[in-house]
Short mmCIF file of C-alpha atoms in Angstrom, two decimals:
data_model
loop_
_atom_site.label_atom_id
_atom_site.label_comp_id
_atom_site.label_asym_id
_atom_site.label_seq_id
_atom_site.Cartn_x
_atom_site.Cartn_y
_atom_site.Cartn_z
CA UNK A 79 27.86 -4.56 5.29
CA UNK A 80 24.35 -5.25 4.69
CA UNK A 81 23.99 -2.48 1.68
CA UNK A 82 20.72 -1.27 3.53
CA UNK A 83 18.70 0.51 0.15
CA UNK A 84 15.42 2.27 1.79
CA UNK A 85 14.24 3.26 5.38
CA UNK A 86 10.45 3.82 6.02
CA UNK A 87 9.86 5.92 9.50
CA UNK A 88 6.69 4.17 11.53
CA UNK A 89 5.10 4.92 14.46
CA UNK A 90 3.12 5.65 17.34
CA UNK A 91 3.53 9.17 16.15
CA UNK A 92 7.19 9.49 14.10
CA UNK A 93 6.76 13.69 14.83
CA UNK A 94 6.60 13.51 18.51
CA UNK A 95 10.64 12.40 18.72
CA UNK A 96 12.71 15.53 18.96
CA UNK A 97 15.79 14.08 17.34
CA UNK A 98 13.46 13.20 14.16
CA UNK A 99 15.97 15.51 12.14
CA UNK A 100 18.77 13.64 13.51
CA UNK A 101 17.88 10.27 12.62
CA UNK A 102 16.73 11.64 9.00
CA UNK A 103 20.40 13.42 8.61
CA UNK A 104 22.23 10.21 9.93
CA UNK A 105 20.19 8.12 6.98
CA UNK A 106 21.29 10.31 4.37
CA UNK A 107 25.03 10.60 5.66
CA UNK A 108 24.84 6.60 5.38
CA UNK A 109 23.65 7.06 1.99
CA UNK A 110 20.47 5.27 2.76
CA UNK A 111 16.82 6.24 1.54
CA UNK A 112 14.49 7.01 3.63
CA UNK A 113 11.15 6.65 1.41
CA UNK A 114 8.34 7.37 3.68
CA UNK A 115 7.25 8.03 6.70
CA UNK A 116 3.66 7.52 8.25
CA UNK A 117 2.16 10.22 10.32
CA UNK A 118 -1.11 11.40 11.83
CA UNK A 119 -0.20 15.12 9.98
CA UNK A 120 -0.98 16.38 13.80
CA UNK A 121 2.51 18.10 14.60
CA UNK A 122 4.28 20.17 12.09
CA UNK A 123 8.16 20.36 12.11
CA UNK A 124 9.22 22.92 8.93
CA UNK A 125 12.84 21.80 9.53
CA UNK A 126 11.71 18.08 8.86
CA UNK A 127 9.55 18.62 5.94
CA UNK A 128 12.20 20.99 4.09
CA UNK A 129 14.48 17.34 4.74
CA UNK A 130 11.70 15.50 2.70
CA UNK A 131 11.67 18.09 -0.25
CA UNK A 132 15.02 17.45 -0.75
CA UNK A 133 15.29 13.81 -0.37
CA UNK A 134 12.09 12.65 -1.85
CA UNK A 135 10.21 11.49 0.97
CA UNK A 136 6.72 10.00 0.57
CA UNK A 137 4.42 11.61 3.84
CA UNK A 138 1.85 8.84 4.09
CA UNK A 139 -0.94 10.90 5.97
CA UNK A 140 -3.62 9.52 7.57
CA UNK A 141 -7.16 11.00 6.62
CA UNK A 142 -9.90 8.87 7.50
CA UNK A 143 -13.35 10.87 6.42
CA UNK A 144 -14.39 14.19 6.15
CA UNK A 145 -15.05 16.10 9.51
CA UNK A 146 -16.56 13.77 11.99
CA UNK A 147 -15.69 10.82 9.96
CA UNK A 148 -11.92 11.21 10.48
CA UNK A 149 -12.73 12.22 14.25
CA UNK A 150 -14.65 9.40 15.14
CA UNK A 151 -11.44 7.00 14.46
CA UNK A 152 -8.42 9.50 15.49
CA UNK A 153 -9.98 11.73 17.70
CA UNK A 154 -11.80 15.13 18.49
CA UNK A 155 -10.18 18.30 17.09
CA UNK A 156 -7.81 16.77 14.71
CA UNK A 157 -9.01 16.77 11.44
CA UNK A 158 -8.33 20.44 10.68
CA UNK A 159 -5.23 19.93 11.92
CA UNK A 160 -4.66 16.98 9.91
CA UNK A 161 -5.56 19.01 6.47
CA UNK A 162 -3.35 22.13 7.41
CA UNK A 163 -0.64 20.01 7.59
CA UNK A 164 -1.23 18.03 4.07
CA UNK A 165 -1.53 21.10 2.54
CA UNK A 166 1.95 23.11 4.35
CA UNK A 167 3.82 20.02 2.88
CA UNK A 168 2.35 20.13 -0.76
CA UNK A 169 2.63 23.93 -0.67
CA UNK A 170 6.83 22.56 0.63
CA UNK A 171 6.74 20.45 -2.36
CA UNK A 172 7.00 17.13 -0.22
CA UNK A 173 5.10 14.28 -1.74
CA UNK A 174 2.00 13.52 0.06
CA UNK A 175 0.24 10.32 0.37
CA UNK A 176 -3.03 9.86 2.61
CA UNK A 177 -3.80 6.75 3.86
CA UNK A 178 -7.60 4.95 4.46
CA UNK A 179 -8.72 2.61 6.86
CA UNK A 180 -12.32 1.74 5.44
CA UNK A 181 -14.49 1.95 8.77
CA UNK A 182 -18.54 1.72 8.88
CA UNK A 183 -18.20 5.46 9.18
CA UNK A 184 -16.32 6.32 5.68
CA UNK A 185 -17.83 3.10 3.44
CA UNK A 186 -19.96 4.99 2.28
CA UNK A 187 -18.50 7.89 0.98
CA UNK A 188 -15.38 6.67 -0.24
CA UNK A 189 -16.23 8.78 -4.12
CA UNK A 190 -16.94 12.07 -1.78
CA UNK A 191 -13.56 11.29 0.24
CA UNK A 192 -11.62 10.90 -3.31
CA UNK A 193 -12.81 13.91 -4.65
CA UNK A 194 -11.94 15.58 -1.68
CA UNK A 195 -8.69 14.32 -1.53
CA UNK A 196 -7.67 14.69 -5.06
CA UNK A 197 -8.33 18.60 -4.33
CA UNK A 198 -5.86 18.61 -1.71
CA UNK A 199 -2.94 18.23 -4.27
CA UNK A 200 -1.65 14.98 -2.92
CA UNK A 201 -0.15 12.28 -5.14
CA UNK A 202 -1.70 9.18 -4.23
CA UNK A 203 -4.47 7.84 -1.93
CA UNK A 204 -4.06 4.31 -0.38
CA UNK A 205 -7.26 2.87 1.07
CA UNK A 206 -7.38 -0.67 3.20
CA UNK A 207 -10.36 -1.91 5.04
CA UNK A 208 -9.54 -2.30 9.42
CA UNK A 209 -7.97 -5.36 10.17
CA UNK A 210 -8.40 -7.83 13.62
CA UNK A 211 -4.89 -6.04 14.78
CA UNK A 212 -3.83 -3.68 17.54
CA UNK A 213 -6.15 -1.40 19.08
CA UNK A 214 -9.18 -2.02 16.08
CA UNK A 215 -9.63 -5.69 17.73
CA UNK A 216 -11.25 -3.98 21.08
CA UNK A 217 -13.89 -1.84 18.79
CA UNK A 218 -14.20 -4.41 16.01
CA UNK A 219 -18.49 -4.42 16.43
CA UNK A 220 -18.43 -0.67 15.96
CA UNK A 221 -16.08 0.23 13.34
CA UNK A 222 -16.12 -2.92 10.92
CA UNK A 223 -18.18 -2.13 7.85
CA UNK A 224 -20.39 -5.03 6.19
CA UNK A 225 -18.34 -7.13 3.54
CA UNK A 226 -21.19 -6.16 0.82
CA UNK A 227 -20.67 -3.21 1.81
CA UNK A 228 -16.79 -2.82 1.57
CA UNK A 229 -17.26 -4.91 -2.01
CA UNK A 230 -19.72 -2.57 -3.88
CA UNK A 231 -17.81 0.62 -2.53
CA UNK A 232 -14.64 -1.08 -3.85
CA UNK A 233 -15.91 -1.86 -7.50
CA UNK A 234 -17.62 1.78 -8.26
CA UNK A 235 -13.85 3.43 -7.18
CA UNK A 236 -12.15 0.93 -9.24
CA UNK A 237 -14.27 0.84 -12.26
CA UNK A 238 -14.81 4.53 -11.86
CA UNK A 239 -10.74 4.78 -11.72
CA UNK A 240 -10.56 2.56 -15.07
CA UNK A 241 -12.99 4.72 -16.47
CA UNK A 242 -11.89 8.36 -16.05
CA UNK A 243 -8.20 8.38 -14.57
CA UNK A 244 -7.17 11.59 -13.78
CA UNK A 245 -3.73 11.96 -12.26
CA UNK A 246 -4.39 10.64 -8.75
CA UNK A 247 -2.87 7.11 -7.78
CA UNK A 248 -5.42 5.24 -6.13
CA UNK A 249 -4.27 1.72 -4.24
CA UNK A 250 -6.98 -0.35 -2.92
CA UNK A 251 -5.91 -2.75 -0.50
CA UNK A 252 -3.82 -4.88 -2.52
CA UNK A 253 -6.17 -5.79 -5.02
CA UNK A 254 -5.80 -2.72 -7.65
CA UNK A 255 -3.42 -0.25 -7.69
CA UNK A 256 -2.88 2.74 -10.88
CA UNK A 257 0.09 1.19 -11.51
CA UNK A 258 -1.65 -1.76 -13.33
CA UNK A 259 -3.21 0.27 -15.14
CA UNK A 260 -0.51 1.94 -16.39
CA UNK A 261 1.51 -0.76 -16.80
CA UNK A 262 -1.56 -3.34 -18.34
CA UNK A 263 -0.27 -5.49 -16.31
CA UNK A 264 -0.93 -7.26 -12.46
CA UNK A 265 0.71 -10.01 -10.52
CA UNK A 266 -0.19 -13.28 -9.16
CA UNK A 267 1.94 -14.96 -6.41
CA UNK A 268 3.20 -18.42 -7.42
CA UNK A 269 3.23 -21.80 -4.98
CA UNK A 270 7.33 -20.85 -4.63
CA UNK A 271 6.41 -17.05 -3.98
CA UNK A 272 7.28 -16.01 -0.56
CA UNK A 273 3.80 -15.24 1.37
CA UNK A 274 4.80 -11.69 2.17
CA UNK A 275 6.56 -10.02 -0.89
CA UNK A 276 6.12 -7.12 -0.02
CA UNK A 277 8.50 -7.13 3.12
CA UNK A 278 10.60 -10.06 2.03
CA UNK A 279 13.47 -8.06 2.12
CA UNK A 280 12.54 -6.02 4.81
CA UNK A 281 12.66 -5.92 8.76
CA UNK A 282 11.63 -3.49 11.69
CA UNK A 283 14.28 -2.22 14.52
CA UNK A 284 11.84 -1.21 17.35
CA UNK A 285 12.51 1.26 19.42
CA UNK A 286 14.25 -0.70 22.18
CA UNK A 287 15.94 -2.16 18.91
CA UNK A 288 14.53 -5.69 18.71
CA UNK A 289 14.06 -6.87 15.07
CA UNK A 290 11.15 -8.01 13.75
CA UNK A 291 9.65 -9.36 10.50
CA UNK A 292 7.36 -6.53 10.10
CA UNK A 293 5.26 -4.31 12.27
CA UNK A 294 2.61 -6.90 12.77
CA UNK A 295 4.94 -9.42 14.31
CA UNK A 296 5.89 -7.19 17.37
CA UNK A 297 6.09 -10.03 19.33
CA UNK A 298 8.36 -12.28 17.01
CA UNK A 299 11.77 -11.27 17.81
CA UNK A 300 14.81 -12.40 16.02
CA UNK A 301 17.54 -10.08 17.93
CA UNK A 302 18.44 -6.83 19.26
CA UNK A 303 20.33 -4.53 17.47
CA UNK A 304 22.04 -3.21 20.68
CA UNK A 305 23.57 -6.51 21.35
CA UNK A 306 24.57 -7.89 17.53
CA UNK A 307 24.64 -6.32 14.21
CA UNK A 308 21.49 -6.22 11.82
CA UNK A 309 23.59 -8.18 9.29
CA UNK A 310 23.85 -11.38 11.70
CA UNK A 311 19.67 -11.47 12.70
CA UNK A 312 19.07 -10.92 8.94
CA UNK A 313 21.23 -14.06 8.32
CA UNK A 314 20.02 -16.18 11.16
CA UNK A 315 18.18 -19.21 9.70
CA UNK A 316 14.98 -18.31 11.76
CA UNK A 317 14.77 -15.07 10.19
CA UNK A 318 15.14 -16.42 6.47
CA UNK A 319 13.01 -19.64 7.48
CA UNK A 320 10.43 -17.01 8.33
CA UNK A 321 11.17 -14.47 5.22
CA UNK A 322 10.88 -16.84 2.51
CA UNK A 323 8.10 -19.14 3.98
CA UNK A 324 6.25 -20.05 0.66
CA UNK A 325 2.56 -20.00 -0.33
CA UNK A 326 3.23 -23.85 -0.96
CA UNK A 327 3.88 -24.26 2.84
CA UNK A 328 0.96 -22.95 3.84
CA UNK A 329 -2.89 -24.70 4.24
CA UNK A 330 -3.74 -22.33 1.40
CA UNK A 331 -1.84 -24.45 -0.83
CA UNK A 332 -4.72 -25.93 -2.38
CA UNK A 333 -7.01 -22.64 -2.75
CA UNK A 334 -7.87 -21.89 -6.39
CA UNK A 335 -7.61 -17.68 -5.83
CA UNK A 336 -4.25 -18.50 -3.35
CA UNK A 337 -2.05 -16.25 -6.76
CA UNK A 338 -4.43 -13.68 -5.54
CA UNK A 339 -3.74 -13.32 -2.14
CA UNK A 340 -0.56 -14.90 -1.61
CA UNK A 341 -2.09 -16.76 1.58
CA UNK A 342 -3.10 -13.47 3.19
CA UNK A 343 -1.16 -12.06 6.62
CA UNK A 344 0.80 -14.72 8.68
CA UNK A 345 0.61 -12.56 11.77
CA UNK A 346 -3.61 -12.73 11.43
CA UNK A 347 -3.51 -16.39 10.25
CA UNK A 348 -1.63 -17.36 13.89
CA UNK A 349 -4.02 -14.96 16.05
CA UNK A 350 -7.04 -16.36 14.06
CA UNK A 351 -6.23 -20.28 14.01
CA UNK A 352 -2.80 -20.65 15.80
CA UNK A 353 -0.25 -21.05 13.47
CA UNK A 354 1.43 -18.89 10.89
CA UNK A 355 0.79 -22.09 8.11
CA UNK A 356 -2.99 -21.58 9.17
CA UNK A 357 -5.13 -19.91 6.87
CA UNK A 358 -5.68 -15.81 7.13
CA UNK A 359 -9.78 -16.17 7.55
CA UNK A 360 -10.23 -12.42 7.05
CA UNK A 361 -8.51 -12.06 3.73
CA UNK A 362 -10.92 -15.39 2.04
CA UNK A 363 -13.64 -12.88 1.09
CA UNK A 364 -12.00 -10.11 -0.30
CA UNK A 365 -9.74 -11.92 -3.08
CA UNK A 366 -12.47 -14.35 -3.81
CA UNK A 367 -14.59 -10.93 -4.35
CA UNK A 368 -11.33 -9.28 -6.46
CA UNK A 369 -11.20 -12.84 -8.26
CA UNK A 370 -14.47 -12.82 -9.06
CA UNK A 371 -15.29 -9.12 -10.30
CA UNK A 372 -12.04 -7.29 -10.12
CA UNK A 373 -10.18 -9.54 -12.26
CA UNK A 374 -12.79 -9.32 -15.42
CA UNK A 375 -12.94 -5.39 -15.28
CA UNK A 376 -9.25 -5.30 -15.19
CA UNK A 377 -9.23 -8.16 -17.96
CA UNK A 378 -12.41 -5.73 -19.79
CA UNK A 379 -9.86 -2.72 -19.78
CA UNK A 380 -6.87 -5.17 -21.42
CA UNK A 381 -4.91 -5.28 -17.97
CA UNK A 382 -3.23 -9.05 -17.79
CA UNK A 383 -2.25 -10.80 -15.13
CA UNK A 384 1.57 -12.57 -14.52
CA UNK A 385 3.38 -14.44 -12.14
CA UNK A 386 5.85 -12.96 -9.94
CA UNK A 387 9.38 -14.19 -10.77
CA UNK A 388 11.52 -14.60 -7.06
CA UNK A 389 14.82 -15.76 -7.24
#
C-alpha cells in the first residue's frame, strides 16, 4: 500500500463528469482526503457540494475581475454564474476559495477585487500572476500585465494585509501568504531542498491514467496506472530522480535570492532554455522584487524567515 493521505480534483472542468459523486464516495470509502477541488463555479451539482460540507472540501473557485474583467479571460456570460455558485456553497457551508490569475485587465484593481471578494463570505483568496503555460502562451501580448505593474499592486495588498488583517486569507503567489503572519514566521528553501516542495510528495493520474509529476509536466510520463500500480511508478528511480531534484542541482545554484524561489518551475525552466536544470527566467523578477521589498515589511512587522528542514 502506498497510504495515499489527500486527493485534490483538477481539471478541464471537474463538474462536467457525471460520476463526480462516484469518484468523491470511492475516496472516502478508501479513507482518503480529498482536499480540494478546482472549478470554474459554472455548473452546480447540490448532491456534490452537500459531499464537500461533510468532508471538508476546499472549492478553489476561479474569479478573475469584476464583470467584464472575469469575462474577458473565461468567457461571456459567466461571471454571474460564477458568483451564484460561490455563494450556494457558502450558504452549504462548503469552504470556498477563489483563485486569481493577475491579467492586464484585473492589475489594477486587485484592492476593489479583495473587497469584493471578502463580501462574498469565502475563506481565502489565492492570487498568481499568468504564467508562459497552456493556453495563456498564445495570448501572452494581450493579457500579461507590466512587471512594475504586478510589483506595486503586490506591495499595497501585502502591506495593506499586514496592516489591517481582517479574517480573509490572502496568498500571493508564493511570496506571502496569512499564514506567516500568523505564524511570524516564513521559509526559505535550502541548496538540499527539493525544487518543488510543494508537490514533492505528490503526483497526477490523468485521465487516460498516465502519471505525472504535476499538472505542468503533462508530457513527462512515468507510467500508467491501468497497466501497473501507483506504488511501483512512485518508486521508479526516474520518478524520485525527478521528485527530489535539489536546488543545488540546478544553474540557480549560485543565485543569492535562490532560498526565495527555490529555482522557480522546472516545467517553465525546460520550455524557456531546454532543460529542467536551466534557470526558470520568468520567476528572476518577482523574488528578486519579494527579496528586495517583501522581505523588510515582513521583517518591519517581526515575521522571520527559516529554512525548510527535508528529510
Amino acid at each position: 500500500m502506498l497510504n495515499v493521505a489527500n486527493c485534490v480534483i483538477s481539471g478541464g472542468e471537474p463538474f462536467l463528469r457525471r460520476d463526480l459523486v462516484q469518484i468523491i464516495d470511492a475516496l472516502m470509502s478508501n479513507r482518503i482526503f480529498l482536499s480540494s477541488i478546482f472549478t470554474n463555479g459554472t455548473i452546480t451539482n447540490k448532491e456534490v457540494t452537500d459531499r464537500l460540507s461533510l468532508m471538508g472540501t476546499t472549492l478553489l473557485v476561479s474569479v478573475d475581475g469584476i464583470g467584464q474583467d472575469h469575462e474577458a479571460i473565461r468567457g461571456t456570460r459567466t461571471f454571474d454564474k460564477t458568483i451564484a455558485f460561490i455563494k450556494q456553497a457558502v450558504s452549504d457551508n462548503v469552504k470556498v476559495m477563489v483563485n486569481t490569475v493577475v491579467t492586464a485587465f484585473n492589475v489594477n484593481k486587485l484592492m476593489e477585487l479583495r473587497g469584493f471578494i471578502k463580501d462574498l463570505g469565502v475563506y481565502g483568496w489565492r492570487i498568481t500572476v499568468i504564467r508562459p503555460q497552456g493556453n495563456a502562451v498564445s495570448s501572452q501580448e494581450e493579457i500579461t500585465p507590466e512587471t512594475l505593474t504586478v510589483h506595486s499592486a503586490y506591495r499595497e495588498l501585502i502591506a495593506n494585509q499586514l496592516e489591517n488583517p481582517d479574517g480573509l486569507k490572502i496568498f500571493v503567489n508564493s511570496i506571502f501568504t496569512s499564514n506567516m503572519q500568523r505564524a511570524g514566521l516564513y521559509y526559505l528553501f535550502g541548496d538540499s531542498t527539493s525544487c518543488c516542495e510543494y508537490k514533492r510528495n505528490a503526483l497526477v493520474v490523468k485521465p487516460n491514467g498516465d502519471v505525472t509529476p504535476c499538472t505542468a509536466f503533462s508530457d513527462l510520463v512515468f507510467g500508467n496506472v491501468t497497466e501497473q500500480p501507483i506504488s511501483d511508478i512512485w518508486r521508479r528511480p526516474e520518478t524520485q530522480a525527478f521528485k527530489q531534484l535539489s536546488v543545488g542541482q540546478t544553474d540557480c545554484k549560485t543565485c543569492d535570492i535562490r532560498g526565495l524561489c527555490g529555482a522557480g518551475c522546472r516545467k517553465i525552466a525546460q520550455d524557456l532554455n531546454g532543460s529542467v536544470l536551466a534557470k526558470d527566467d520568468s520567476a528572476c523578477s518577482l523574488y528578486r522584487f519579494a527579496f528586495d521589498t517583501i522581505c523588510p515589511l515582513l521583517k518591519k512587522h517581526g515575521i522571520k524567515s527559516r529554512s525548510i528542514i527535508t528529510g
